[in-house]
Amino acid sequence: MIAHVAWRLSRRAAVNLWRAPLPSLVSVLTIALALFLGMSFAIGLAFARSLLVSWGAQASITLYLDPATTDDQARALLARVLESEPDADAVYVDRAQALRRLRVDLGDLAGALDGLAQNPLPPTIEVTPRGSPEPAVVRVIAAQLQRLPQVAQVDYGREWLDKLTALGRSLRGFGLGSLIAVLGAALLVVANTIRLAVYARRDEIEIMKLVGATDGYVRMPFLLEGALQGLLGAGLALGSLAAADRWFLPRVQQAFVFASGVAAPQILLSHALLLLGIGALVGLFGSWLAVARFLRT
Amino acid sequence: MIQLFHVSKCYPGDAPVLDDVTLRIEKGEFVWLTGPSGAGKSTLLKLLFCADQPTSGQILVGGRNVGRLTQAGVPFLRRNIGVVFQDFKLLENRTVVENVGYALEVLGASDSEIRERALRRLEQVGLKHKATSLPLRLSGGEQQRVAIARALVNEPTILLADEPTGNLDPGLTDSILQLLFDANARGTTVVVATHDRGLLSRYHKRTIALDKGKVTSDA
Ligand SMILES: Nc1ncnc2c1ncn2[C@@H]1O[C@H](COP(=O)(O)OP(=O)(O)OP(=O)(O)O)[C@@H](O)[C@H]1O
Ligand SMILES: [Mg+2]
């Protein structure tokens, strides 16, 4: 009995959707737009995040030592560093090595160094954390190393990392806030569409109730109609995302990959299901709002 | 089966539509409810299937106090009551057979069962050939018969009919009334509101007369 009633009610919901396509279309498009924006933003954020992480991995921490440090002291220090940071590689770069490196880096301009009376470069220890630590982890390691003796200064690209982290955080907050706002708007549009549908069929509702339909039975086709709108909207959003993934992202990816080695994000089945679920829920809840209000009066 | 205790119904600013009505209708009875236009007949019927609430007094239907029903309980009361509305209340955008089947649909019957039973009722009221028409394409009397078919389709224990013969010619009136008598013979309690005095004299049944909301005679 449940099965054929469910079948009948879903059929009716589909027919009703079909009979008043215009308001339904507005609902569907609004939900699609909301989900498309939300999902693009989430994908962009995930992408930015993996970029950030990959930069974090490249970031090495440079310990500038006191120029008076002897080679023996520096090697002892290197041992301490390796001991205290087992998840990092570290090398000692003495002053002569540092100058040679600078010469190589400068290339044609290296002649300028010949005029120097003495080597101005301090000895350094370069620490490279293994894996892809989060910016926050890099920061903690740097702070620990700062406390070692003979370490004059620690450089880990701090400003970059700090800025990126802050940017990521505020983007996430902004994204979440606007996603909620957009989904809320979609919900209200659905509620309004269903309210119109309820109003257009108030005679039918009255008669259904007079011949003994329960509120649940009256409500069900509208809820299904709302959920259907949500599902269609999510489907549309998924289609657009897939199209963007196919035509637009490859070009963007070309621009980024060589710089970062980070693969472009992919739409997974779980993402698709999540999107469909959210769409259906928004539609369902929107129509529930509309119908609950009507049945109470 | 149906009991009213000191039931009054007032709309603010007007004289009471029902004024201290007390009556009792036994299971299996056939009752005429009569009185001039505006006497309160339709209002009384409405209170019985919970389409409206009395201002004061108690109403028992099938042993249940209608005033104490929760919102969830109302549909289950109505499933035992077939109603022929004075204005028919047919769905314009549904075919005749769908309209009749509506009362079964909300009970969760299967499509084939609904169709079969609805068609059988339509045959009884002589409208099987109009099964796929829309109600607006029917004459007033035909619409009335569709409304009667819908009220009877799920074999209700109580049948409330509000002017069920108002639009029918004498020959049809007799055959429609025969349907109500048949339902009554099968055990259904039937209350028919009418101001057609001819009916009352032709078919001697218990007659409750209302005037200005008061019961003026009951015999
Ligand atoms: N919703 C309402 N608001 C105010 N007054 C109402 C309402 N419904 C009915 N009435 C009044 O109640 C009175 C009785 O109405 P009712 O429909 O019960 O009469 P009736 O006996 O069925 O008359 P008829 O034979 O013409 O159908 C009428 O005077 C009507 O104006
Ligand atoms: Mg009336």
Coordinates of C-alpha atoms and ligand atoms in Angstrom, one line a residue:
Chain A
M1 CA 0.0 0.0 0.0
I2 CA 2.8 2.4 0.9
A3 CA 4.5 1.7 -2.4
H4 CA 1.6 2.5 -4.7
V5 CA 0.6 5.6 -2.6
A6 CA 4.2 6.8 -2.8
W7 CA 4.2 6.2 -6.5
R8 CA 0.9 8.0 -7.0
L9 CA 2.0 11.0 -5.0
S10 CA 5.3 11.3 -6.8
R11 CA 3.5 11.1 -10.1
R12 CA 1.2 13.8 -9.0
A13 CA 4.2 16.0 -7.8
A14 CA 5.8 15.5 -11.2
V15 CA 2.6 16.4 -13.0
N16 CA 2.1 19.5 -10.9
L17 CA 5.7 20.6 -11.6
W18 CA 5.0 20.0 -15.3
R19 CA 1.8 21.9 -15.3
A20 CA 3.2 25.1 -13.7
P21 CA 6.7 25.0 -15.3
L22 CA 7.5 28.7 -15.0
P23 CA 7.6 29.2 -11.2
S24 CA 9.2 25.8 -10.9
L25 CA 11.8 26.8 -13.4
V26 CA 12.6 29.9 -11.3
S27 CA 13.1 27.7 -8.2
V28 CA 15.2 25.2 -10.1
L29 CA 17.4 27.9 -11.6
T30 CA 17.9 29.6 -8.2
I31 CA 18.9 26.4 -6.5
A32 CA 21.2 25.6 -9.4
L33 CA 22.8 29.0 -9.2
A34 CA 23.2 28.8 -5.4
L35 CA 24.7 25.4 -5.6
F36 CA 26.9 26.2 -8.5
L37 CA 28.4 29.2 -6.8
G38 CA 28.8 27.4 -3.6
M39 CA 30.5 24.4 -5.2
S40 CA 32.8 26.6 -7.3
F41 CA 33.8 28.5 -4.3
A42 CA 34.4 25.3 -2.3
I43 CA 36.5 23.9 -5.2
G44 CA 38.4 27.1 -5.5
L45 CA 39.1 27.1 -1.8
A46 CA 40.2 23.5 -1.8
F47 CA 42.5 24.4 -4.7
A48 CA 43.9 27.4 -2.9
R49 CA 44.4 25.2 0.2
S50 CA 46.4 22.6 -1.7
L51 CA 48.5 25.4 -3.2
L52 CA 49.2 26.7 0.2
V53 CA 50.2 23.3 1.5
S54 CA 52.5 22.7 -1.4
W55 CA 54.2 26.0 -0.7
G56 CA 54.5 25.1 2.9
A57 CA 56.4 22.0 1.8
Q58 CA 58.8 24.0 -0.3
A59 CA 59.4 26.5 2.4
S60 CA 62.6 25.8 4.1
I61 CA 63.6 27.4 7.4
T62 CA 66.9 29.2 7.3
L63 CA 68.7 29.8 10.6
Y64 CA 71.2 32.7 10.3
L65 CA 74.0 32.0 12.8
D66 CA 76.1 34.5 14.7
P67 CA 79.0 35.4 12.3
A68 CA 81.4 34.5 15.2
T69 CA 80.2 30.9 15.3
T70 CA 83.0 28.4 14.6
D71 CA 82.6 25.4 12.3
D72 CA 82.6 23.0 15.3
Q73 CA 80.0 25.0 17.2
A74 CA 77.9 25.1 14.0
R75 CA 78.2 21.3 13.5
A76 CA 77.2 20.7 17.1
L77 CA 74.2 23.0 16.6
L78 CA 73.3 21.0 13.4
A79 CA 73.2 17.8 15.5
R80 CA 70.9 19.5 18.0
V81 CA 68.6 20.7 15.3
L82 CA 68.4 17.2 13.7
E83 CA 67.7 15.8 17.1
S84 CA 65.0 18.2 18.1
E85 CA 63.3 18.1 14.6
P86 CA 63.3 14.4 13.6
D87 CA 60.8 15.2 10.8
A88 CA 63.1 17.6 9.0
D89 CA 66.3 17.5 6.9
A90 CA 69.0 20.0 7.8
V91 CA 72.3 21.0 6.3
Y92 CA 75.1 23.3 7.5
V93 CA 76.1 25.9 4.9
D94 CA 79.4 27.6 6.0
R95 CA 80.4 31.1 5.0
A96 CA 82.6 30.1 2.1
Q97 CA 79.8 27.8 0.7
A98 CA 77.3 30.6 1.1
L99 CA 79.6 32.9 -0.9
R100 CA 80.1 30.3 -3.7
R101 CA 76.3 29.9 -3.9
L102 CA 75.7 33.6 -4.1
R103 CA 78.3 33.8 -6.9
V104 CA 76.4 31.1 -8.8
D105 CA 73.1 32.8 -8.2
L106 CA 74.4 36.2 -9.4
G107 CA 75.9 34.7 -12.6
D108 CA 77.3 37.5 -14.8
L109 CA 77.1 39.9 -11.9
A110 CA 79.4 37.8 -9.7
G111 CA 82.3 40.1 -10.5
A112 CA 80.9 42.6 -8.1
L113 CA 81.8 40.2 -5.2
D114 CA 85.5 40.4 -6.1
G115 CA 85.7 43.9 -4.6
L116 CA 84.8 42.7 -1.1
A117 CA 87.5 42.8 1.5
Q118 CA 86.0 39.9 3.4
N119 CA 83.0 37.5 3.2
P120 CA 80.0 39.4 4.5
L121 CA 77.7 36.3 4.7
P122 CA 76.8 34.6 7.9
P123 CA 76.9 30.8 8.2
T124 CA 73.5 29.2 8.0
I125 CA 71.7 26.0 8.8
E126 CA 68.9 25.2 6.3
V127 CA 66.1 23.1 7.7
T128 CA 63.5 21.5 5.4
P129 CA 60.5 19.9 7.0
R130 CA 59.6 16.6 5.4
G131 CA 56.1 15.9 4.1
S132 CA 53.8 18.9 3.5
P133 CA 53.4 20.6 6.8
E134 CA 50.7 23.2 7.3
P135 CA 51.9 26.8 7.5
A136 CA 51.0 26.7 11.2
V137 CA 53.4 23.7 11.8
V138 CA 56.2 25.5 10.0
R139 CA 55.7 28.4 12.2
V140 CA 55.9 26.4 15.4
I141 CA 59.1 24.7 14.2
A142 CA 60.7 28.0 13.4
A143 CA 59.8 29.4 16.8
Q144 CA 61.5 26.4 18.5
L145 CA 64.6 26.8 16.5
Q146 CA 64.8 30.5 17.2
R147 CA 65.5 29.6 20.9
L148 CA 68.7 27.7 20.1
P149 CA 72.1 29.4 21.0
Q150 CA 74.1 31.1 18.2
V151 CA 70.9 31.5 16.1
A152 CA 70.7 35.2 15.3
Q153 CA 67.7 35.1 13.1
V154 CA 65.1 32.7 11.6
D155 CA 63.6 33.2 8.2
Y156 CA 60.8 31.0 6.9
G157 CA 59.0 33.2 4.5
R158 CA 56.9 34.2 7.4
E159 CA 55.1 37.1 5.9
W160 CA 54.0 35.1 2.9
L161 CA 52.7 32.2 4.9
D162 CA 51.0 34.4 7.5
K163 CA 49.3 36.4 4.8
L164 CA 48.2 33.3 2.9
T165 CA 46.9 31.7 6.0
A166 CA 44.9 34.7 6.9
L167 CA 43.6 35.0 3.4
G168 CA 42.6 31.4 3.4
R169 CA 40.8 31.8 6.7
S170 CA 38.9 35.0 5.7
L171 CA 38.0 33.5 2.3
R172 CA 36.6 30.4 4.0
G173 CA 34.5 32.6 6.4
F174 CA 33.3 34.7 3.5
G175 CA 32.5 31.7 1.4
L176 CA 30.6 30.0 4.2
G177 CA 28.6 33.2 5.0
S178 CA 27.7 33.8 1.4
L179 CA 26.8 30.1 0.8
I180 CA 24.4 30.2 3.7
A181 CA 22.9 33.5 2.4
V182 CA 22.5 32.1 -1.1
L183 CA 21.0 28.8 0.1
G184 CA 18.7 30.8 2.3
A185 CA 17.5 32.8 -0.6
A186 CA 17.0 29.6 -2.7
L187 CA 15.0 28.2 0.2
L188 CA 12.7 31.3 0.2
V189 CA 12.2 31.1 -3.5
V190 CA 11.2 27.5 -3.3
A191 CA 8.9 28.3 -0.4
N192 CA 7.3 31.1 -2.4
T193 CA 6.8 28.9 -5.5
I194 CA 5.2 26.1 -3.4
R195 CA 3.1 28.7 -1.7
L196 CA 1.7 29.7 -5.1
A197 CA 1.2 26.1 -6.0
V198 CA -0.7 25.5 -2.7
Y199 CA -2.8 28.6 -3.3
A200 CA -3.6 27.5 -6.8
R201 CA -4.8 24.2 -5.6
R202 CA -6.6 25.3 -2.4
D203 CA -9.9 23.9 -3.6
E204 CA -8.4 20.6 -4.2
I205 CA -6.8 20.6 -0.8
E206 CA -10.1 21.5 0.9
I207 CA -11.9 18.7 -0.9
M208 CA -9.1 16.2 -0.1
K209 CA -9.4 17.1 3.5
L210 CA -13.2 16.9 3.5
V211 CA -13.1 13.4 2.2
G212 CA -10.6 12.4 4.9
A213 CA -7.1 13.0 3.7
T214 CA -4.6 13.4 6.5
D215 CA -2.4 16.5 6.6
G216 CA 0.5 14.3 5.7
Y217 CA -1.2 13.1 2.6
V218 CA -2.1 16.6 1.6
R219 CA 1.5 17.8 2.3
M220 CA 3.3 15.0 0.6
P221 CA 2.9 16.0 -3.1
F222 CA 4.1 19.5 -2.3
L223 CA 7.1 18.3 -0.4
L224 CA 8.0 16.0 -3.2
E225 CA 7.5 18.8 -5.7
G226 CA 9.9 21.0 -3.7
A227 CA 12.4 18.2 -3.3
L228 CA 12.1 17.5 -7.1
Q229 CA 12.9 21.2 -7.8
G230 CA 15.9 20.9 -5.5
L231 CA 17.1 17.8 -7.2
L232 CA 16.7 19.3 -10.6
G233 CA 18.5 22.4 -9.5
A234 CA 21.4 20.3 -8.1
G235 CA 21.5 18.3 -11.3
L236 CA 21.7 21.5 -13.3
A237 CA 24.5 22.8 -11.1
L238 CA 26.4 19.5 -11.4
G239 CA 26.0 19.7 -15.2
S240 CA 27.4 23.2 -15.3
L241 CA 30.3 22.2 -13.0
A242 CA 31.1 19.2 -15.1
A243 CA 31.0 21.4 -18.2
A244 CA 33.3 23.9 -16.5
D245 CA 35.6 21.1 -15.4
R246 CA 35.7 19.9 -19.0
W247 CA 36.1 23.1 -20.9
F248 CA 37.3 25.8 -18.6
L249 CA 39.4 24.3 -15.9
P250 CA 42.0 22.7 -18.2
R251 CA 43.1 26.2 -19.3
V252 CA 43.3 27.4 -15.8
Q253 CA 45.2 24.4 -14.8
Q254 CA 47.8 25.0 -17.5
A255 CA 48.4 28.3 -15.9
F256 CA 48.9 26.9 -12.5
V257 CA 50.3 23.5 -12.6
F258 CA 53.9 24.4 -13.6
A259 CA 53.9 26.9 -10.8
S260 CA 52.7 24.6 -8.1
G261 CA 52.7 21.0 -9.1
V262 CA 49.2 20.9 -7.6
A263 CA 46.6 19.0 -9.6
A264 CA 43.3 20.8 -10.5
P265 CA 40.5 19.7 -8.2
Q266 CA 38.1 17.0 -9.4
I267 CA 34.4 16.6 -8.9
L268 CA 34.0 13.3 -7.2
L269 CA 30.9 11.1 -6.9
S270 CA 30.7 11.9 -3.2
H271 CA 30.6 15.6 -4.1
A272 CA 27.9 15.0 -6.6
L273 CA 25.8 13.1 -4.0
L274 CA 26.4 15.8 -1.5
L275 CA 25.2 18.4 -3.9
L276 CA 22.1 16.5 -4.8
G277 CA 21.4 15.9 -1.1
I278 CA 21.7 19.6 -0.3
G279 CA 19.5 20.5 -3.2
A280 CA 16.8 18.1 -2.2
L281 CA 17.0 19.2 1.4
V282 CA 16.7 22.9 0.5
G283 CA 13.7 22.1 -1.8
L284 CA 12.1 19.9 0.8
F285 CA 12.5 22.4 3.7
G286 CA 11.3 25.3 1.5
S287 CA 8.1 23.6 0.6
W288 CA 7.6 22.3 4.1
L289 CA 7.7 25.9 5.3
A290 CA 5.1 26.9 2.7
V291 CA 2.7 24.0 3.4
A292 CA 3.0 23.9 7.1
R293 CA 1.9 27.5 7.2
F294 CA -1.1 26.8 5.0
L295 CA -2.3 23.7 6.8
R296 CA -2.2 25.5 10.1
T297 CA -4.8 28.0 8.9
Chain B
M1 CA -24.7 7.3 16.5
I2 CA -25.2 11.1 16.4
Q3 CA -25.9 13.2 19.5
L4 CA -26.0 16.9 20.1
F5 CA -26.2 18.4 23.5
H6 CA -27.2 22.1 23.8
V7 CA -25.3 23.0 20.6
S8 CA -25.2 26.6 19.6
K9 CA -23.4 28.2 16.8
C10 CA -23.0 32.0 16.6
Y11 CA -21.3 34.3 14.2
P12 CA -20.3 37.5 15.9
G13 CA -22.9 40.3 15.4
D14 CA -25.7 38.0 14.1
A15 CA -28.5 36.1 15.7
P16 CA -27.4 32.6 16.5
V17 CA -27.4 30.2 13.5
L18 CA -28.0 27.3 15.8
D19 CA -29.6 27.9 19.2
D20 CA -29.4 25.3 21.9
V21 CA -30.0 22.3 19.7
T22 CA -30.3 18.9 21.4
L23 CA -31.1 15.8 19.5
R24 CA -30.2 12.2 19.0
I25 CA -30.1 10.1 15.9
E26 CA -29.7 6.3 16.3
K27 CA -27.5 4.0 14.3
G28 CA -29.3 3.0 11.0
E29 CA -31.9 5.7 11.1
F30 CA -33.0 7.7 8.1
V31 CA -33.8 11.3 9.0
W32 CA -35.1 14.3 7.1
L33 CA -33.7 17.6 8.3
T34 CA -35.9 20.4 7.1
G35 CA -36.7 24.0 7.5
P36 CA -36.7 27.2 5.5
S37 CA -33.7 28.7 3.8
G38 CA -31.2 30.0 6.4
A39 CA -32.7 27.8 9.2
G40 CA -29.2 26.3 9.8
K41 CA -29.4 22.9 8.2
S42 CA -26.1 23.1 6.4
T43 CA -24.5 24.5 9.4
L44 CA -25.7 21.6 11.5
L45 CA -24.3 19.1 9.0
K46 CA -21.0 20.9 8.9
L47 CA -20.6 20.6 12.6
L48 CA -21.1 16.8 12.3
F49 CA -18.1 16.3 10.0
C50 CA -16.0 18.8 11.8
A51 CA -15.9 21.4 9.1
D52 CA -16.8 23.9 11.8
Q53 CA -16.8 24.0 15.6
P54 CA -19.9 24.8 17.7
T55 CA -19.8 27.9 19.8
S56 CA -21.0 25.9 22.8
G57 CA -22.4 22.4 23.5
Q58 CA -21.1 18.9 22.8
I59 CA -21.4 16.7 19.7
L60 CA -20.9 13.0 19.7
V61 CA -20.5 11.1 16.4
G62 CA -20.0 7.4 16.6
G63 CA -19.4 7.7 20.3
R64 CA -16.5 10.2 19.8
N65 CA -16.7 13.8 21.1
V66 CA -16.1 15.8 17.9
G67 CA -15.0 18.9 19.9
R68 CA -12.2 16.9 21.5
L69 CA -10.8 15.5 18.3
T70 CA -7.2 16.4 17.6
Q71 CA -6.3 17.8 14.2
A72 CA -4.9 14.3 13.4
G73 CA -8.2 12.7 14.4
V74 CA -10.4 14.6 12.1
P75 CA -9.5 12.8 8.8
F76 CA -10.4 9.4 10.5
L77 CA -13.8 10.8 11.5
R78 CA -14.4 12.0 8.0
R79 CA -13.6 8.7 6.4
N80 CA -16.6 7.2 8.1
I81 CA -18.9 10.0 6.9
G82 CA -19.9 10.5 3.3
V83 CA -21.0 14.0 2.5
V84 CA -23.0 15.3 -0.4
F85 CA -22.3 19.0 -0.4
Q86 CA -25.0 21.5 -1.4
D87 CA -22.5 23.0 -3.8
F88 CA -21.1 19.5 -4.8
K89 CA -17.4 20.5 -4.3
L90 CA -16.2 18.6 -7.4
L91 CA -12.7 19.1 -8.8
E92 CA -13.0 20.9 -12.1
N93 CA -9.8 19.6 -13.5
R94 CA -10.4 16.0 -12.7
T95 CA -12.6 13.6 -14.6
V96 CA -15.9 12.3 -13.1
V97 CA -14.4 8.9 -12.3
E98 CA -11.4 10.6 -10.6
N99 CA -13.7 12.8 -8.6
V100 CA -15.6 9.8 -7.3
G101 CA -12.4 7.9 -6.7
Y102 CA -11.0 10.7 -4.6
A103 CA -12.6 9.4 -1.4
L104 CA -10.9 6.1 -1.9
E105 CA -7.6 7.5 -2.9
V106 CA -7.0 9.1 0.4
L107 CA -7.6 5.8 2.1
G108 CA -4.7 4.3 0.1
A109 CA -6.6 2.0 -2.2
S110 CA -4.9 0.8 -5.4
D111 CA -5.5 2.5 -8.7
S112 CA -7.4 -0.5 -10.1
E113 CA -9.5 -0.9 -7.1
I114 CA -10.4 2.8 -7.0
R115 CA -11.4 2.7 -10.7
E116 CA -13.5 -0.4 -10.4
R117 CA -15.4 0.8 -7.3
A118 CA -15.8 4.3 -8.7
L119 CA -17.2 3.0 -12.0
R120 CA -19.6 0.7 -10.1
R121 CA -21.0 3.7 -8.2
L122 CA -21.3 5.8 -11.3
E123 CA -23.3 3.0 -12.9
Q124 CA -25.6 3.1 -9.9
V125 CA -26.3 6.8 -10.4
G126 CA -26.6 6.3 -14.2
L127 CA -23.5 8.1 -15.2
K128 CA -21.0 5.5 -16.3
H129 CA -21.0 6.8 -19.8
K130 CA -19.8 10.2 -18.5
A131 CA -16.9 8.7 -16.5
T132 CA -14.2 10.5 -18.4
S133 CA -16.0 13.8 -18.7
L134 CA -15.0 16.9 -16.7
P135 CA -17.6 18.0 -14.2
L136 CA -18.2 21.4 -15.8
R137 CA -19.4 19.6 -18.9
L138 CA -22.2 18.0 -16.9
S139 CA -25.6 19.4 -16.1
G140 CA -26.4 20.4 -12.6
G141 CA -28.3 17.3 -11.9
E142 CA -25.5 15.1 -13.3
Q143 CA -23.0 16.9 -11.1
Q144 CA -25.2 16.2 -8.1
R145 CA -25.3 12.5 -9.0
V146 CA -21.5 12.5 -9.2
A147 CA -21.3 14.1 -5.7
I148 CA -23.7 11.4 -4.4
A149 CA -21.6 8.6 -6.0
R150 CA -18.5 10.1 -4.3
A151 CA -20.2 10.2 -0.9
L152 CA -21.3 6.6 -1.2
V153 CA -18.1 5.1 -2.8
N154 CA -16.4 4.0 0.4
E155 CA -19.6 2.6 2.1
P156 CA -19.6 5.2 4.9
T157 CA -21.3 4.4 8.2
I158 CA -22.9 7.9 8.1
L159 CA -24.2 9.7 5.0
L160 CA -24.9 13.4 5.3
A161 CA -26.7 14.8 2.2
D162 CA -27.3 18.5 1.8
E163 CA -30.1 19.1 -0.7
P164 CA -29.2 16.0 -2.7
T165 CA -32.2 16.3 -5.0
G166 CA -32.2 20.1 -5.4
N167 CA -31.3 19.9 -9.1
L168 CA -33.1 16.8 -10.1
D169 CA -36.3 16.2 -12.0
P170 CA -39.0 14.2 -10.2
G171 CA -38.1 10.9 -11.9
L172 CA -34.4 11.2 -11.1
T173 CA -35.2 12.4 -7.6
D174 CA -37.0 9.1 -6.9
S175 CA -34.1 7.0 -8.2
I176 CA -31.5 9.0 -6.3
L177 CA -33.5 8.8 -3.1
Q178 CA -33.7 5.1 -3.7
L179 CA -29.8 5.0 -3.6
L180 CA -30.0 6.7 -0.2
F181 CA -32.6 4.3 1.0
D182 CA -30.5 1.4 -0.2
A183 CA -27.5 2.7 1.6
N184 CA -29.7 3.0 4.7
A185 CA -30.9 -0.5 4.3
R186 CA -27.3 -1.7 4.3
G187 CA -26.9 -0.1 7.7
T188 CA -25.8 3.4 6.9
T189 CA -27.2 6.2 9.1
V190 CA -28.5 8.8 6.7
V191 CA -29.3 12.5 7.3
V192 CA -30.8 14.4 4.4
A193 CA -31.3 18.2 4.6
T194 CA -34.0 19.4 2.3
H195 CA -36.7 22.1 2.0
D196 CA -38.7 20.0 -0.5
R197 CA -41.9 19.4 1.4
G198 CA -43.1 17.1 -1.4
L199 CA -40.4 14.6 -0.4
L200 CA -41.4 14.7 3.2
S201 CA -45.0 13.8 2.5
R202 CA -44.1 11.2 -0.1
Y203 CA -41.6 9.4 2.1
H204 CA -42.6 9.2 5.7
K205 CA -39.5 9.2 7.8
R206 CA -38.4 10.8 11.0
T207 CA -38.4 14.6 10.3
I208 CA -36.5 17.2 12.3
A209 CA -37.6 20.7 11.5
L210 CA -35.3 23.7 12.2
D211 CA -36.3 27.3 12.2
K212 CA -34.0 30.2 13.0
G213 CA -31.6 27.7 14.5
K214 CA -34.1 26.0 16.9
V215 CA -35.6 22.5 16.6
T216 CA -39.3 23.2 16.1
S217 CA -40.5 19.7 15.6
D218 CA -39.1 16.2 15.7
A219 CA -41.4 13.4 14.6
Ligands
LIG1 N1 -19.5 31.8 7.6 C1 -20.6 32.4 8.0 N2 -20.5 33.6 8.5 C2 -21.6 34.3 8.9 N3 -22.9 33.8 8.8 C3 -23.0 32.5 8.3 C4 -21.9 31.8 7.8 N4 -22.3 30.6 7.4 C5 -23.7 30.6 7.5 N5 -24.1 31.8 8.0 C6 -25.4 32.1 8.3 O1 -26.1 31.0 9.0 C7 -27.4 31.0 8.6 C8 -27.8 29.5 8.3 O2 -27.0 29.1 7.1 P1 -27.2 27.6 6.6 O3 -26.3 27.5 5.4 O4 -27.0 26.7 7.7 O5 -28.7 27.6 6.2 P2 -29.5 26.4 5.5 O6 -30.6 26.0 6.4 O7 -28.6 25.4 5.0 O8 -30.2 27.2 4.3 P3 -30.5 26.7 2.8 O9 -31.7 25.9 2.8 O10 -30.7 28.0 2.0 O11 -29.3 25.9 2.3 C9 -27.6 31.9 7.4 O12 -28.4 33.0 7.8 C10 -26.2 32.3 7.0 O13 -26.2 33.7 6.7
MG2 MG -28.0 24.8 3.2

